[in-house]
Each structure stands twice: as structure tokens, then as C-alpha cells.
PDB file of C-alpha atoms in Angstrom:
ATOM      1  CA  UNK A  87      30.630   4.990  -1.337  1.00  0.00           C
ATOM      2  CA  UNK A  88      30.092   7.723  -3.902  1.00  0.00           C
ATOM      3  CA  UNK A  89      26.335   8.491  -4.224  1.00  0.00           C
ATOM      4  CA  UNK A  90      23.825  11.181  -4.616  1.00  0.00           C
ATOM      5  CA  UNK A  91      22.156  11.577  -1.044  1.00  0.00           C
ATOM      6  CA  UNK A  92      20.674  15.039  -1.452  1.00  0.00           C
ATOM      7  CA  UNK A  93      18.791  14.095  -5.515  1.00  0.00           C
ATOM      8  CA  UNK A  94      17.884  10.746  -3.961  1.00  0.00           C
ATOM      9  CA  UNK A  95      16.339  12.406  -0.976  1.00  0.00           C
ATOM     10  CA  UNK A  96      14.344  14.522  -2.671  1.00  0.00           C
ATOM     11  CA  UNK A  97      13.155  12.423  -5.256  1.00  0.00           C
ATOM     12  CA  UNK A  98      12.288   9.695  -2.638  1.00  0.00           C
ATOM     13  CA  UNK A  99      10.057  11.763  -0.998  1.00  0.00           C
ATOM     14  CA  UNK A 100       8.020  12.983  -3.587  1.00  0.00           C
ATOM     15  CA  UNK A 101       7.373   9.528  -4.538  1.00  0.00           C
ATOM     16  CA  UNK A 102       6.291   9.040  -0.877  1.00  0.00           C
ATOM     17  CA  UNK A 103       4.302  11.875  -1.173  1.00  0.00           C
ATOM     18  CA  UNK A 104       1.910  11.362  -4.462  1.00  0.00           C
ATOM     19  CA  UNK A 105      -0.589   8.795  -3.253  1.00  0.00           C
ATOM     20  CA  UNK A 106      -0.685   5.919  -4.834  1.00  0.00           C
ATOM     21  CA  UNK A 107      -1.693   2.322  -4.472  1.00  0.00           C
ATOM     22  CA  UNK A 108       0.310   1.464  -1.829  1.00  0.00           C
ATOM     23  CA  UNK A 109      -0.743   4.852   0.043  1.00  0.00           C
ATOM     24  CA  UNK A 110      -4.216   3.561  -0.287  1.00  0.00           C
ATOM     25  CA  UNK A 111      -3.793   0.493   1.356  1.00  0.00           C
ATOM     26  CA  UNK A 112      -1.759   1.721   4.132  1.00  0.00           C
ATOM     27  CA  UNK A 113      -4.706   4.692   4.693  1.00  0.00           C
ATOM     28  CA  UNK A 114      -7.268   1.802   4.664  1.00  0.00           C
ATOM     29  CA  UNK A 115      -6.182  -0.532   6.995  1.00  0.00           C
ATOM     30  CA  UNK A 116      -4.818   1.961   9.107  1.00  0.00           C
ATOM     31  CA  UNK A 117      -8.603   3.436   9.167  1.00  0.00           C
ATOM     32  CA  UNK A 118      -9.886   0.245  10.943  1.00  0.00           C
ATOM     33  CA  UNK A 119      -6.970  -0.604  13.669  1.00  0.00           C
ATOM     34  CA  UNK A 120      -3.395   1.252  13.605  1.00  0.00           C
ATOM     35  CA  UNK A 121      -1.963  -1.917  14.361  1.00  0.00           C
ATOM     36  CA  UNK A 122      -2.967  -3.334  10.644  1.00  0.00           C
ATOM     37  CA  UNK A 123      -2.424   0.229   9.188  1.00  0.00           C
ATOM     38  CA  UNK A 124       1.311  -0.384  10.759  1.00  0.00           C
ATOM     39  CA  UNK A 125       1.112  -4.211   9.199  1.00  0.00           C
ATOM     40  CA  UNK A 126       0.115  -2.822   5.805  1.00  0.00           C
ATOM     41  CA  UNK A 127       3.151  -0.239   5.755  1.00  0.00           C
ATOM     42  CA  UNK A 128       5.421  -2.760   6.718  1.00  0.00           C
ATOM     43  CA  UNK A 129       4.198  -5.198   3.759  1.00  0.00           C
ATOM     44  CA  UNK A 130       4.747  -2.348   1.398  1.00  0.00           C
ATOM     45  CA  UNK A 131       8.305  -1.824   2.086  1.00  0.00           C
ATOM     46  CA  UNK A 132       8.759  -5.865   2.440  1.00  0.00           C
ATOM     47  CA  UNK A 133       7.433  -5.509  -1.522  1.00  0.00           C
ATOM     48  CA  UNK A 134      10.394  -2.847  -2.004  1.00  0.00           C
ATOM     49  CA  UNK A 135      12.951  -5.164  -0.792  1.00  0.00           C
ATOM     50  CA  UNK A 136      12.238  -7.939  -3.229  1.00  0.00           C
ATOM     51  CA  UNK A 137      12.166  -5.040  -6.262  1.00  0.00           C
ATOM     52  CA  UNK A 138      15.613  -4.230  -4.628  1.00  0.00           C
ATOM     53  CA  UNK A 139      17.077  -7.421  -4.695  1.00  0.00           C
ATOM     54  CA  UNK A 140      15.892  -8.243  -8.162  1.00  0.00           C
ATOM     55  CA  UNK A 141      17.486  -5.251  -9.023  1.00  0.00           C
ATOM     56  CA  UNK A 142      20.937  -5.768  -7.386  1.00  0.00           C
ATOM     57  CA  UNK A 143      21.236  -9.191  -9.311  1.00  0.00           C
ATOM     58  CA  UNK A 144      19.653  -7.742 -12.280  1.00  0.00           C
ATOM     59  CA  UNK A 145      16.748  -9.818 -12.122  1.00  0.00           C
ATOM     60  CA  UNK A 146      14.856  -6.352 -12.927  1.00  0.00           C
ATOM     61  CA  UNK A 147      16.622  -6.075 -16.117  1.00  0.00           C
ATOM     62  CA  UNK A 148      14.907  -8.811 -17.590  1.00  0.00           C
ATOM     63  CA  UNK A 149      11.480  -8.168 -17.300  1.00  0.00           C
ATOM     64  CA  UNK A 150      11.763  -4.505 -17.931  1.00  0.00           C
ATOM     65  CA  UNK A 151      13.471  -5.992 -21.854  1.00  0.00           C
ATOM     66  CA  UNK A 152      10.611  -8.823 -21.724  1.00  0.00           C
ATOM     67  CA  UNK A 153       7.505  -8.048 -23.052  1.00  0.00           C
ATOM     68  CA  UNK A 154       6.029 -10.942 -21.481  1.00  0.00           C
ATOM     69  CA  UNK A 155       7.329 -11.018 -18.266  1.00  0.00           C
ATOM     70  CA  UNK A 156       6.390  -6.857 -17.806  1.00  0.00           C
ATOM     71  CA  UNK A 157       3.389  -7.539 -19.076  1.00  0.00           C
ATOM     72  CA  UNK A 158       2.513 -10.689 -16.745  1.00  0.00           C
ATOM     73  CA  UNK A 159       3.019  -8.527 -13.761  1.00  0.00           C
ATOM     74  CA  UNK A 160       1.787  -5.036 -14.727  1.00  0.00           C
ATOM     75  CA  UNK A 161      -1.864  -7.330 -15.535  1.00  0.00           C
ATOM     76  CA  UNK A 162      -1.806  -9.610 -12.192  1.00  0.00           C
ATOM     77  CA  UNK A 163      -0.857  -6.116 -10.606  1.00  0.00           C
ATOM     78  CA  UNK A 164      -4.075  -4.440 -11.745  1.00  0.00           C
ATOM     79  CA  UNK A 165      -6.148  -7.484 -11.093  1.00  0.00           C
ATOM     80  CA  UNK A 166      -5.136  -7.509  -7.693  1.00  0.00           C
ATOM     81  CA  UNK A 167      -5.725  -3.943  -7.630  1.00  0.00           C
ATOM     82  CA  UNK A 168      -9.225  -4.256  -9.013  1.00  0.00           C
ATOM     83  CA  UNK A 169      -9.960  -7.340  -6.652  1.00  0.00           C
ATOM     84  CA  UNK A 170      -9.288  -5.299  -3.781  1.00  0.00           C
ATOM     85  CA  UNK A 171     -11.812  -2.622  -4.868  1.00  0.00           C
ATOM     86  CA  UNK A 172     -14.487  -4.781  -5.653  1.00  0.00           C
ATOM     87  CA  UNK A 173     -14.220  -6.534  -1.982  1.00  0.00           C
ATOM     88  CA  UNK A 174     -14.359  -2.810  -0.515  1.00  0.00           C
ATOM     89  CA  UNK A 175     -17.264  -1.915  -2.862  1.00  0.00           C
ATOM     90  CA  UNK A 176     -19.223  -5.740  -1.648  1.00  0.00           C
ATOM     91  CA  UNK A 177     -18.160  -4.634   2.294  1.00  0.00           C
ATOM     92  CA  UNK A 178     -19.735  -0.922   1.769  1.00  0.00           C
ATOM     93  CA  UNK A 179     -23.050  -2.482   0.190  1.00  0.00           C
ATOM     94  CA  UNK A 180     -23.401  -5.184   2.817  1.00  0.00           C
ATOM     95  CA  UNK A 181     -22.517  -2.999   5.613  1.00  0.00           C
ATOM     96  CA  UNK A 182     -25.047  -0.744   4.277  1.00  0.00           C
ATOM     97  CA  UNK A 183     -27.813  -3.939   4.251  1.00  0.00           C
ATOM     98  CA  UNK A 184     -26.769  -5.069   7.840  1.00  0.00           C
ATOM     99  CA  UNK A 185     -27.397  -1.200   8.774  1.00  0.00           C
ATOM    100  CA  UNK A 186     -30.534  -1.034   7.526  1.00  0.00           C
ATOM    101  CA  UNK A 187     -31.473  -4.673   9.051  1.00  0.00           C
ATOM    102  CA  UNK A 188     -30.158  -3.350  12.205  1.00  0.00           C
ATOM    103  CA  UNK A 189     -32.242  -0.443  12.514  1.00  0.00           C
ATOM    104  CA  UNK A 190     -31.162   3.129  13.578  1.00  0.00           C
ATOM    105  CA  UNK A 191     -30.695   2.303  17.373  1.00  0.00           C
ATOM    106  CA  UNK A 192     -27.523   0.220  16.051  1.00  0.00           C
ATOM    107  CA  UNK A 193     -26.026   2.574  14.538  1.00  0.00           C
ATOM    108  CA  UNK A 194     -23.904   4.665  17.148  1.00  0.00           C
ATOM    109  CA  UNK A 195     -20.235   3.309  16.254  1.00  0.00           C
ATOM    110  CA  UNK A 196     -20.258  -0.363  15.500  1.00  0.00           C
ATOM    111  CA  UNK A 197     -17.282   0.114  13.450  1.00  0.00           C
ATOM    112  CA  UNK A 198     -15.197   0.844  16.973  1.00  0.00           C
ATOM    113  CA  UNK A 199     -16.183  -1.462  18.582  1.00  0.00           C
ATOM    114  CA  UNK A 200     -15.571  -3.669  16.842  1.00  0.00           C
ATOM    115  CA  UNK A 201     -12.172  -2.919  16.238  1.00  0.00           C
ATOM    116  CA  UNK A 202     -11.599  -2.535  19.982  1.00  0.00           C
ATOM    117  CA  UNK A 203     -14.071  -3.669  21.922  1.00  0.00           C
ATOM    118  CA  UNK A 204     -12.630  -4.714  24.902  1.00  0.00           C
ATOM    119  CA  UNK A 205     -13.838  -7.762  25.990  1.00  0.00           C
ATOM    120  CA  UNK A 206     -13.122  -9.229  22.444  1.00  0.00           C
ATOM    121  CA  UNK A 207      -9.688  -9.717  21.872  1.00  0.00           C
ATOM    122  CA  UNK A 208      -8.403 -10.143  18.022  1.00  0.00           C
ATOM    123  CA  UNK A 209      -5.249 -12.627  17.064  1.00  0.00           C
ATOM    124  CA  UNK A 210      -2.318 -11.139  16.947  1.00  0.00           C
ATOM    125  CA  UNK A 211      -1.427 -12.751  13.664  1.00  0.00           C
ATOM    126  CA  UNK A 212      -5.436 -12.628  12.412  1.00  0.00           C
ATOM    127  CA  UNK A 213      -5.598  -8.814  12.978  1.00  0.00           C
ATOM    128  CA  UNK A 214      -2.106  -7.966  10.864  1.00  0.00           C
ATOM    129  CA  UNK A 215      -1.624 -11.030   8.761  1.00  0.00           C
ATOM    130  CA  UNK A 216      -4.016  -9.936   5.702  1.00  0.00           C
ATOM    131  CA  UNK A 217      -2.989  -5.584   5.665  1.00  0.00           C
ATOM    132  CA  UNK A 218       0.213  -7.088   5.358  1.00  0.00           C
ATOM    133  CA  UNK A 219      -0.254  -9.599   2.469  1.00  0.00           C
ATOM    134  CA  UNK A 220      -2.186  -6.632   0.270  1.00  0.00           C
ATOM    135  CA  UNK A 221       0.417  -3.928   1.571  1.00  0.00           C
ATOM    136  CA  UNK A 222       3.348  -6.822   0.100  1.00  0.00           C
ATOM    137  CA  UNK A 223       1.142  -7.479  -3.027  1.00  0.00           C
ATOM    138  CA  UNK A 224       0.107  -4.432  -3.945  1.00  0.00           C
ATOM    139  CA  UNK A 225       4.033  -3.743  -4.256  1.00  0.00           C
ATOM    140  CA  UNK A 226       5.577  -6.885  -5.162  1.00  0.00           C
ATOM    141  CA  UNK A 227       2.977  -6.849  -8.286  1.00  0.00           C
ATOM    142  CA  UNK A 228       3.993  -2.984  -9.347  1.00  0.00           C
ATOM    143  CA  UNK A 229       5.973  -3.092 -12.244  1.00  0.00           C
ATOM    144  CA  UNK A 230       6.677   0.422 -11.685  1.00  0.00           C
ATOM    145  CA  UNK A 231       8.198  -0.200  -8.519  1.00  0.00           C
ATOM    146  CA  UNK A 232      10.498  -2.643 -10.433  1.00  0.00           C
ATOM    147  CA  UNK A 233      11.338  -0.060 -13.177  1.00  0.00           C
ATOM    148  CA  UNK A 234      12.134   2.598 -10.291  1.00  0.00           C
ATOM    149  CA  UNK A 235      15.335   0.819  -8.381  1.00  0.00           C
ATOM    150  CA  UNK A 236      16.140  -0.334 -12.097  1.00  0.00           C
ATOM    151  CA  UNK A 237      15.931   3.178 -14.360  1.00  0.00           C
ATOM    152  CA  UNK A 238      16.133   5.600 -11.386  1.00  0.00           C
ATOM    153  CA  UNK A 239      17.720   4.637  -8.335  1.00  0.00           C
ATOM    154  CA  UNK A 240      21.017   4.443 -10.583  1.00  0.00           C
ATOM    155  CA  UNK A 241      21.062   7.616 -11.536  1.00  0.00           C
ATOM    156  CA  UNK A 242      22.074   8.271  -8.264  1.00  0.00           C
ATOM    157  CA  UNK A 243      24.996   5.699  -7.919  1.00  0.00           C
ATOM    158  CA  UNK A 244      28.108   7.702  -9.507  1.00  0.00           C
ATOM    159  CA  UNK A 245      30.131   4.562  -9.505  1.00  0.00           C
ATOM    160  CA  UNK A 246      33.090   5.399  -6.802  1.00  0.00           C
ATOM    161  CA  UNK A 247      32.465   1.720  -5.659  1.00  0.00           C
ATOM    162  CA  UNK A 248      30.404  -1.191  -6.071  1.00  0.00           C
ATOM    163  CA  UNK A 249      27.326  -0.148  -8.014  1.00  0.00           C
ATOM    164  CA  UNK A 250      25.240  -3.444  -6.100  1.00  0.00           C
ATOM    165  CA  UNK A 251      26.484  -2.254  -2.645  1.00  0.00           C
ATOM    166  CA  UNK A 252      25.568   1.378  -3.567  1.00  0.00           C
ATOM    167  CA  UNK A 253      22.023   0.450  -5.010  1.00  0.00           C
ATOM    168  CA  UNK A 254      21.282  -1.202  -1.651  1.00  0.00           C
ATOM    169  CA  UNK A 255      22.796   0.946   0.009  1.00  0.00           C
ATOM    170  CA  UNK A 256      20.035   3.435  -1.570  1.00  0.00           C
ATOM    171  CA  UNK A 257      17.266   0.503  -1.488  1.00  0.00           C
ATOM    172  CA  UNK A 258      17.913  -0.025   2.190  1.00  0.00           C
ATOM    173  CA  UNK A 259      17.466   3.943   2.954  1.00  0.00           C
ATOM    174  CA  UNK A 260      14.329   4.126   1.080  1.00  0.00           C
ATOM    175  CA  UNK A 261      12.610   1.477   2.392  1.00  0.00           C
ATOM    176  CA  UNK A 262      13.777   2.906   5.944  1.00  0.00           C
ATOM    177  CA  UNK A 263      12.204   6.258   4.827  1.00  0.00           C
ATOM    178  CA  UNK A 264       9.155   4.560   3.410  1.00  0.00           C
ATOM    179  CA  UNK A 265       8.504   2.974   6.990  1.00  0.00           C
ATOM    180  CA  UNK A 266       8.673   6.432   8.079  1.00  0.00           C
ATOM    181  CA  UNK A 267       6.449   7.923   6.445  1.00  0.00           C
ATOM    182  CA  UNK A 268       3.941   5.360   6.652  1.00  0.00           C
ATOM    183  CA  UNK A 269       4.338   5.197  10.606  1.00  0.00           C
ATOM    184  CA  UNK A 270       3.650   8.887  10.432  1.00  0.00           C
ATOM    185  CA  UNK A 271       0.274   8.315   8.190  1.00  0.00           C
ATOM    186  CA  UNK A 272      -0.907   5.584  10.184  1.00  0.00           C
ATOM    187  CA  UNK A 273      -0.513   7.844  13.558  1.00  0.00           C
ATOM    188  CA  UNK A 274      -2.241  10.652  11.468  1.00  0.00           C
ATOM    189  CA  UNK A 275      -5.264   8.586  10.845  1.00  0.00           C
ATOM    190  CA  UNK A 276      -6.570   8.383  14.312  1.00  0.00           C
ATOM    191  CA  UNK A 277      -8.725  10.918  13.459  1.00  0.00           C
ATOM    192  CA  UNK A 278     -10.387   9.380  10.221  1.00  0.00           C
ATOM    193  CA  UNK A 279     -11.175   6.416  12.465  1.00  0.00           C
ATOM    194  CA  UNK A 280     -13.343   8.553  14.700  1.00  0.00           C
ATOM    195  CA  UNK A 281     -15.266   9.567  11.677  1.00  0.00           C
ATOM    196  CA  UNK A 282     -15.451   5.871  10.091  1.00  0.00           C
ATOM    197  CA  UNK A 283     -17.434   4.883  13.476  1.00  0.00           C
ATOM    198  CA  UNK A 284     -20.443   6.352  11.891  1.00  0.00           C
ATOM    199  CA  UNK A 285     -22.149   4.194   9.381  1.00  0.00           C
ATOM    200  CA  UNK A 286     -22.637   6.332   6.573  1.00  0.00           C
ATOM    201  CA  UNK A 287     -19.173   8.145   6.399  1.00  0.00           C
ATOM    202  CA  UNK A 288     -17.876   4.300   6.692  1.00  0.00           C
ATOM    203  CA  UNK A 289     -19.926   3.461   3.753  1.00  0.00           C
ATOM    204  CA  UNK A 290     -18.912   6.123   1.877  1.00  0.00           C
ATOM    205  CA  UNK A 291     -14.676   5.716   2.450  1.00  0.00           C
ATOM    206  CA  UNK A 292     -15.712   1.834   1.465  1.00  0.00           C
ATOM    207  CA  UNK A 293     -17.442   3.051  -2.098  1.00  0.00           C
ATOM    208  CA  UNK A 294     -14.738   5.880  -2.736  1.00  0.00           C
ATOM    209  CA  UNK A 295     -11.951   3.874  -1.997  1.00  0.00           C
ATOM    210  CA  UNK A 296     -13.133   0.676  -3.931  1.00  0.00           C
ATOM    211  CA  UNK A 297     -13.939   2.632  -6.904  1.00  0.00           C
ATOM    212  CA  UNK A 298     -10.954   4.484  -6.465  1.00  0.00           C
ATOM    213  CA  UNK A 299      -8.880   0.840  -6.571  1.00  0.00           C
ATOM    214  CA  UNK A 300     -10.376  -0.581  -9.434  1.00  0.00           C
ATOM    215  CA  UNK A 301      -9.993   2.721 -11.659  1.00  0.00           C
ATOM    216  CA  UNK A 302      -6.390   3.085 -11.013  1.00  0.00           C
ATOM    217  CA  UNK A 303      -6.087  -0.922 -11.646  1.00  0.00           C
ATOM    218  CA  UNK A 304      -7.831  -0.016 -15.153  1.00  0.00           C
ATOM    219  CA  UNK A 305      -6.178   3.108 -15.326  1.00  0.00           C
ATOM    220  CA  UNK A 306      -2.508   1.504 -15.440  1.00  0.00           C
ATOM    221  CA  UNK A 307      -3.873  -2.148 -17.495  1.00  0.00           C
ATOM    222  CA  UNK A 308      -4.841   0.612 -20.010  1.00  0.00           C
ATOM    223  CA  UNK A 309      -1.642   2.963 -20.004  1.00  0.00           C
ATOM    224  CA  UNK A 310       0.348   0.868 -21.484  1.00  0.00           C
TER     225      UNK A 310
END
């Protein structure tokens, strides 16, 4: 297998490294349980694979030469991206309401305890099932993500052997380096969960992060 390890490596992690959409949904749901932080990382990287795939059968290559098809996802992409912020930006304002109902002797750390409190077991599958849907979605619906095992992940391949074993050859390692990484961020954010038990800080992640979703959702409808 003839390939570029030490490029790919580095290029890889910078990727990893600029936050993105994908970042932002991992840091999220990792805020409220680590368990759904871990749920949304692995949905990310399940969103890799099927970019990898199409790839390796070339699927890629057609809707990076088809208007239409590019188009269709880079626009249900940013919608999704835009739904998620306005359901963060609805959970900050009615947080803020219950709050306020609640009066201040209420308002020590619901947010804990409610997330472990524990005489009140959540589902296994109800507590990870929806970080990993958005951490797949937010992904599977990235054209760039697409464009990135087409355009560069190749230039890496130097074509010693088979160019679909070497691409997931490289697919396979960045996804493993991807879970990594966000493994790493999700044990890192033990601390921001201390801080989102107080109401107001957890109102304010909700509004900064919402916003923050629907203006890169805007920010890549309108790029292009």
C-alpha cells in the first residue's frame, strides 16, 4: 500500500482541530451527559463512513459534477443546521420562562440533576439515540465532507495499489482518529457541565450556540 501517512496525518488533524459543525454538536451534547456527547461523536464519524463509501464507488463523483444533486444536500445541510439552532434558541428562552416561574430557590443546578439524578434513571437508547442522529446528520448532509474523501483524501493515495483499498484504507484511519479526538473533547467537557448547572450560564451556551448554528447554516447556503 503506497500512501502518504505523514501529509494525511497532518492534514487530518487540522481538520479535527478547526471547529466546525460537527465539533458543535459533539461539545453540546457532551455538555448535558458524556454518554450522549460520546453518542454524538460516534454519529459523526458513522456520517464519515457513508462519505467514504460513496467515495470508494465514486458515488461522490457525481454530485460534486451535479449541480443539482450538490446543491440538494449543501441546502438540506444548512436547514438542518439552522433547525438545530432554532430548537437551542426555543430551549434557552423556555428554560429561561420555567426559571423565572420557578423562582430563585430553584435555581441551584437543575440542569444536573437532571441529567443524573439518581433515582431517575434515563433509557439507554432514549439518552444516546437523538446526539447520535444530529452527530450522523450534521455529517451525512455536509457536502464538504463529501468533497474532502473525493478532492483531498486522494492526494494522498500515490497509486502503488488499489486506489479504493488505499482510500479506505485512509477513510478507515480518519474516522478512527476522529473518534479520538472526540472521546478526548467529550472527557474535556466535564468541566463546562459544572458551569451549565447554573441557569444563566446554561441559558447563555443555549443562545450562543443556537445563534452560532443557524449563522454558519446561512453562512455556507450563502457561500456558494
Amino acid at each position: 500500500m503506497s500512501v502518504d501517512l505523514i501529509g494525511f496525518l497532518g492534514v487530518v488533524l487540522v481538520a479535527y482541530v478547526v471547529p466546525g459543525p460537527d465539533f458543535l454538536v459533539v461539545l453540546r451534547s457532551a455538555a448535558e451527559h458524556p454518554s450522549k456527547g460520546r453518542a454524538a461523536a460516534l454519529g459523526a464519524q458513522a456520517g464519515l463512513c457513508v462519505h467514504m463509501l460513496a467515495a470508494a464507488v465514486g458515488l461522490s463523483v457525481i454530485a460534486a459534477h451535479s449541480p443539482v444533486v450538490y446543491d440538494s444536500i449543501k441546502f438540506l445541510g444548512c436547514a438542518y443546521l439552522v433547525y438545530l439552532g432554532v430548537r437551542a434558541v426555543l430551549a434557552a428562552r423556555r428554560s429561561a420562562r420555567e426559571h423565572a416561574a420557578a423562582g430563585p430557590g430553584q435555581s441551584d443546578s437543575p440542569y444536573a440533576a437532571a441529567q443524573d439524578a439518581p433515582g431517575q434513571p434515563q433509557a439507554g437508547a432514549a439518552r444516546w439515540r437523538p446526539s447520535f442522529t444530529q452527530g450522523f446528520l450534521t455529517n451525512v448532509l455536509n457536502p464538504k465532507a463529501a468533497l474532502f474523501f473525493l478532492s483531498i483524501l486522494p492526494q494522498f493515495v500515490n497509486g502503488g495499489g488499489s486506489r479504493t483499498q488505499e482510500i479506505f484504507f485512509l477513510g478507515i484511519l480518519d474516522v478512527l482518529i476522529g473518534v479520538g479526538y472526540w472521546f478526548a473533547l467529550v472527557a474535556g467537557a466535564v468541566r463546562l457541565r459544572t458551569l451549565l448547572a447554573r441557569p444563566k450560564i446554561r441559558h447563555r451556551w443555549e443562545l450562543t450556540t443556537g445563534w452560532l448554528f443557524i449563522a454558519i447554516g446561512i453562512g455556507v447556503a450563502a457561500a456558494a
